[in-house]
Coordinates of C-alpha atoms and ligand atoms in Angstrom, one line a residue:
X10 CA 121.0 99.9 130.2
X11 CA 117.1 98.4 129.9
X12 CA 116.4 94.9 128.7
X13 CA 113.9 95.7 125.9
X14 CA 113.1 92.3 125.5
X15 CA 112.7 91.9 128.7
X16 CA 110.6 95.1 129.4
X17 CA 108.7 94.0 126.5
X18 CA 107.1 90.6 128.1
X19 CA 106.6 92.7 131.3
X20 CA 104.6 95.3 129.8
X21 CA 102.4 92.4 128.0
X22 CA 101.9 90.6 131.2
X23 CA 101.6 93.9 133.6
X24 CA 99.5 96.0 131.8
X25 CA 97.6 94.0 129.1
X26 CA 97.0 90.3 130.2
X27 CA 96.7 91.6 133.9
X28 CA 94.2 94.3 132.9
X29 CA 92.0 92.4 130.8
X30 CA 93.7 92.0 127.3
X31 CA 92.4 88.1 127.3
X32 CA 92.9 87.1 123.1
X33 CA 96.2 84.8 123.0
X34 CA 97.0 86.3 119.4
X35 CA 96.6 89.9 120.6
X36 CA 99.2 89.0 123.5
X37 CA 101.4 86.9 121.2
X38 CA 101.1 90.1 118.4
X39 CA 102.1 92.6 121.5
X40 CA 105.2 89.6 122.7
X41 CA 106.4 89.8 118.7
X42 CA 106.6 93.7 118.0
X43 CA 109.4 95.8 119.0
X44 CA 107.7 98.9 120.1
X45 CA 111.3 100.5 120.1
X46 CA 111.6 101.0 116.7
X47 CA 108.7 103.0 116.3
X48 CA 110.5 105.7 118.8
X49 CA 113.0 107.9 118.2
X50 CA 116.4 107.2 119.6
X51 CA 115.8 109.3 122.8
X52 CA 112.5 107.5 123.8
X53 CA 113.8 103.7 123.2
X54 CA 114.1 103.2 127.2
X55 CA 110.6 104.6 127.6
X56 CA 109.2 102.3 124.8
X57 CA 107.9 99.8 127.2
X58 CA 106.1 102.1 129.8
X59 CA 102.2 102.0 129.4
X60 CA 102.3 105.7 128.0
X61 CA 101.7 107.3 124.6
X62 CA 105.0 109.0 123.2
X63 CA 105.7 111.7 121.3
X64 CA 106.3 111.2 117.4
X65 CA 107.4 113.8 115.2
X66 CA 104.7 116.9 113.6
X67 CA 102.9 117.0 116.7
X68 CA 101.6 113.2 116.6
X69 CA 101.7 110.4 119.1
X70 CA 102.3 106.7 119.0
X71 CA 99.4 105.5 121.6
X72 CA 99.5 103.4 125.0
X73 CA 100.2 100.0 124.4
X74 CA 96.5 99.4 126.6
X75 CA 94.6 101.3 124.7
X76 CA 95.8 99.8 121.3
X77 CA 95.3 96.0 122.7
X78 CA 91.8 97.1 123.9
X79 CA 91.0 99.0 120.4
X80 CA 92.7 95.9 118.4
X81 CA 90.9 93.3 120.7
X82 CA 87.4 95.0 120.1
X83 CA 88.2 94.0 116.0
X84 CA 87.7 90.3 117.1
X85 CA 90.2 89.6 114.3
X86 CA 90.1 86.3 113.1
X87 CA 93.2 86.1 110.4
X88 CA 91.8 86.7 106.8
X89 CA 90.5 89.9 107.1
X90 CA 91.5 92.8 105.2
X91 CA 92.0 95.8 108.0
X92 CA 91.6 98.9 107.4
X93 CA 93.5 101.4 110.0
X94 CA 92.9 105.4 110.2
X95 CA 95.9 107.2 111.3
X96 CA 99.5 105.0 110.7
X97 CA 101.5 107.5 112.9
X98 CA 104.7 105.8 113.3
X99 CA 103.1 102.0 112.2
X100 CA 103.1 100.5 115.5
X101 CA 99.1 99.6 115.1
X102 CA 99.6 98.6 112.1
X103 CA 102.5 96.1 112.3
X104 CA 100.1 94.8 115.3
X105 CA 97.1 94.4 113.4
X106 CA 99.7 92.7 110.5
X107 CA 100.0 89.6 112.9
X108 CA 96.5 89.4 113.3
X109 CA 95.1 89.9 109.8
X110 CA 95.8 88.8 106.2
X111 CA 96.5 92.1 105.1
X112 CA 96.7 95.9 106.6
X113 CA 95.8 99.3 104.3
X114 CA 96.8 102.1 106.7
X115 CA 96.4 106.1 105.7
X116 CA 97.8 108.6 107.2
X117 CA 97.4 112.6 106.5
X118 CA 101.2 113.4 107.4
X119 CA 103.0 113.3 104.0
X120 CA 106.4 113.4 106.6
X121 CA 104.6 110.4 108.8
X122 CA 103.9 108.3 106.0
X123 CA 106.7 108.3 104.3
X124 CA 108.7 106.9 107.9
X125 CA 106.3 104.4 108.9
X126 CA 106.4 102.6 105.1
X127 CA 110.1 102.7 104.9
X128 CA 109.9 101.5 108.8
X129 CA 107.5 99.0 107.9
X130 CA 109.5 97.7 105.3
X131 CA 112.9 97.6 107.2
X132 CA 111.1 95.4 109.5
X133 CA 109.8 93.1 107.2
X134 CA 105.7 93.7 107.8
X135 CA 104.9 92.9 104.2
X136 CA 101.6 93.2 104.5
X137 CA 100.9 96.5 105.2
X138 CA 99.9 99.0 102.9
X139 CA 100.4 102.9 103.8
X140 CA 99.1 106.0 101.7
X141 CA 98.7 109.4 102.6
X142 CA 96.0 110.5 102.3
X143 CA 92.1 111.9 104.4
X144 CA 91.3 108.6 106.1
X145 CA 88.1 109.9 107.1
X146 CA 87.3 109.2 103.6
X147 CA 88.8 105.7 104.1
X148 CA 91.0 103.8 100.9
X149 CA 87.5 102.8 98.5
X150 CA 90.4 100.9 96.4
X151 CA 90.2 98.0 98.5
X152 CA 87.1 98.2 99.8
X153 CA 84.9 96.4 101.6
X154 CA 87.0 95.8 104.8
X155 CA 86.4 93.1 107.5
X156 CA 87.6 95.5 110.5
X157 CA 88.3 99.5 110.5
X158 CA 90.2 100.7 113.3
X159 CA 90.4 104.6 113.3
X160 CA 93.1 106.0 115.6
X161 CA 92.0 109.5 116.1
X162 CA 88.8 111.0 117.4
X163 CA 85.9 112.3 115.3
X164 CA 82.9 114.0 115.9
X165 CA 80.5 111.3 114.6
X166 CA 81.3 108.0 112.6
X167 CA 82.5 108.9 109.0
X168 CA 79.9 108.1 106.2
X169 CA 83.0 107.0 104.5
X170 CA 84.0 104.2 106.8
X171 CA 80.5 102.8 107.3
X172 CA 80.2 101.9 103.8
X173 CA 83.5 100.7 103.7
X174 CA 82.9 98.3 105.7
X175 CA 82.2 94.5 105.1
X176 CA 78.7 92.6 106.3
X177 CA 79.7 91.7 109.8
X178 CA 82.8 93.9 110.1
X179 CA 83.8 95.7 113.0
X180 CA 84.6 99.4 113.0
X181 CA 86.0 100.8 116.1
X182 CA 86.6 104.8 116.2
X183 CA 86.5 107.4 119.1
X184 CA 83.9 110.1 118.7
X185 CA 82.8 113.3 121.0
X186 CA 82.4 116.9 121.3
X187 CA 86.5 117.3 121.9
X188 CA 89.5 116.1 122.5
X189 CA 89.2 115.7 126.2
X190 CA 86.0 113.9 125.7
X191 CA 85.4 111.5 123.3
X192 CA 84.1 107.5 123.6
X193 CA 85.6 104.4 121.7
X194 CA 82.6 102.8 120.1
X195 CA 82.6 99.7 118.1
X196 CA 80.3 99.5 115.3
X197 CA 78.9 96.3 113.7
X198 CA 77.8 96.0 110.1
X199 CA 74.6 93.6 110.7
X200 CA 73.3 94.1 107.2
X201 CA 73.3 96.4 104.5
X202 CA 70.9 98.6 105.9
X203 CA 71.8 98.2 109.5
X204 CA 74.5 98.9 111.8
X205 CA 74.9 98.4 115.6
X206 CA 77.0 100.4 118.4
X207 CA 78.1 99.6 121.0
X208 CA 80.1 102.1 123.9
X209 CA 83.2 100.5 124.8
X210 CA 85.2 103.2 126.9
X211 CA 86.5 106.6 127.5
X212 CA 89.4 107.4 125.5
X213 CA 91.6 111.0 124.8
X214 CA 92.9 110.6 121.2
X215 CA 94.5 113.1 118.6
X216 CA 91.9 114.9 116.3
X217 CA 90.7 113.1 113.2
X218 CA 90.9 115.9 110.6
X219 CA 89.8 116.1 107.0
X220 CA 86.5 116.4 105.3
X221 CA 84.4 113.9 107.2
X222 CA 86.2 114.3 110.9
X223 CA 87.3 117.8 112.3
X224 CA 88.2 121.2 110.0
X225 CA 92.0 122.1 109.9
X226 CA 92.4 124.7 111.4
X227 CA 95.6 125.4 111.0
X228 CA 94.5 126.2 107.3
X229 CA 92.6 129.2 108.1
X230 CA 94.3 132.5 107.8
X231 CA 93.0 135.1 110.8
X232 CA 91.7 138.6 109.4
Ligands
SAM23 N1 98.4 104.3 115.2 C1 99.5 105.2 115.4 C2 100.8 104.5 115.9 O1 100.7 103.3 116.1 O2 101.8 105.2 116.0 C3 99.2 106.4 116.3 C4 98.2 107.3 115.7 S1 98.2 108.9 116.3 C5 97.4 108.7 117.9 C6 96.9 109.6 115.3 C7 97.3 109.8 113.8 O3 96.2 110.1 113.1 C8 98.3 111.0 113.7 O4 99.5 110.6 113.1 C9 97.5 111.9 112.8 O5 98.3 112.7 111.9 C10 96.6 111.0 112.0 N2 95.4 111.5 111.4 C11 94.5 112.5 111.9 N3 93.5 112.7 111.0 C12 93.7 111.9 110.0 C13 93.0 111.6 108.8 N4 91.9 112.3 108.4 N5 93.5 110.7 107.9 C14 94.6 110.0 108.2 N6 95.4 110.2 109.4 C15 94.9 111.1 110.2

């Protein structure tokens, strides 16, 4: 039987603080979440090994690394309003709840959705929003955001999300060619008519699809 508590400081102190995850409150964020319930049954012993696990439809719930990397990029100070692409099963997003004032998360998966809200809820994160919806096209309704965190890869950097996003926000989001291939890029509103970006890493993420990411292709019909 695995300590889950216990494999839960481990995985904080083996693979985030001792590979460069520096920000107390993204430590203290990872120390607070029970990764567990975000897993089905089955996985619960694997949920503190440094590996992204398989969700239902497909999907995956990251590596807790590459989330604390992604979520440490925001620079999140505690008021912002956060905007994440991609819920999956809410892990991110109950993260990102410690380390904001408030959380708007989309996801395209009616089935997806519906489990991380009602998850989300059970575990008393109430300050996260989730829709379903095309992310690529962001949530205008509460709009501009102070940090956009996209959890899927893209070919370029949605229009959507740039002008969602607040004077001085960050927006981090992988983009490339494919999914083997894509970089995690951090983009910096500077001013209105200005944006900087930076490359942060290599990364291997789901597809972002919808209108401003990657076609469905499941949609299309052969002759
Ligand atoms: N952050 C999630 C978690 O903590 O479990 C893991 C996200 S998983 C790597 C990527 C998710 O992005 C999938 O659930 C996928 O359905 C979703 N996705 C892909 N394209 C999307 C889009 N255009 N809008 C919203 N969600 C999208």
């Amino acid at each position: 039987m695995v300590d889950l508590k216990c494999a839960r400081a481990r995985m904080v102190d083996l693979h985030l603080a001792r590979r460069g995850i520096t920000d107390p409150r993204v430590l203290d964020a990872f120390r607070s979440v029970p990764r567990e319930a975000f897993v089905s049954e089955k996985l619960k012993a694997f949920a503190y090994d440094d590996v992204p696990l398989p969700l239902s439809e497909g999907q995956t719930i990251s590596q807790p690394y590459i989330v604390a990397y992604t979520v440490q990029a925001l620079r999140l100070q505690g008021e912002e309003r956060v905007l994440e692409v991609g819920t999956g099963s809410g892990y991110a997003a109950a993260i990102l709840s410690r380390l904001a004032k408030e959380v708007y998360t989309i996801e395209r998966i009616a089935s997806l959705a519906g489990s991380a809200r009602d998850r989300l809820a059970r575990l008393g994160f109430t300050n996260v929003f989730v829709s379903c919806g095309d992310g690529s096209l962001g949530w205008l309704e509460h709009a501009p955001y102070g940090a956009i965190v996209v959890s899927a890869g893209g070919p370029g950097v949605p229009p959507a999300l740039l002008a969602q996003l607040a004077l001085e926000g960050r927006l981090v989001i992988p983009i490339g060619p494919d999914e083997s291939s894509q970089d995690l890029v951090t983009i910096t509103r500077e001013s209105e008519a200005k944006v900087r970006e930076e490359r942060l890493t290599g990364v291997r993420f789901v597809p972002l699809i919808g209108q401003q990411g990657w076609l469905d292709v499941s949609c299309l019909t052969g002759p």
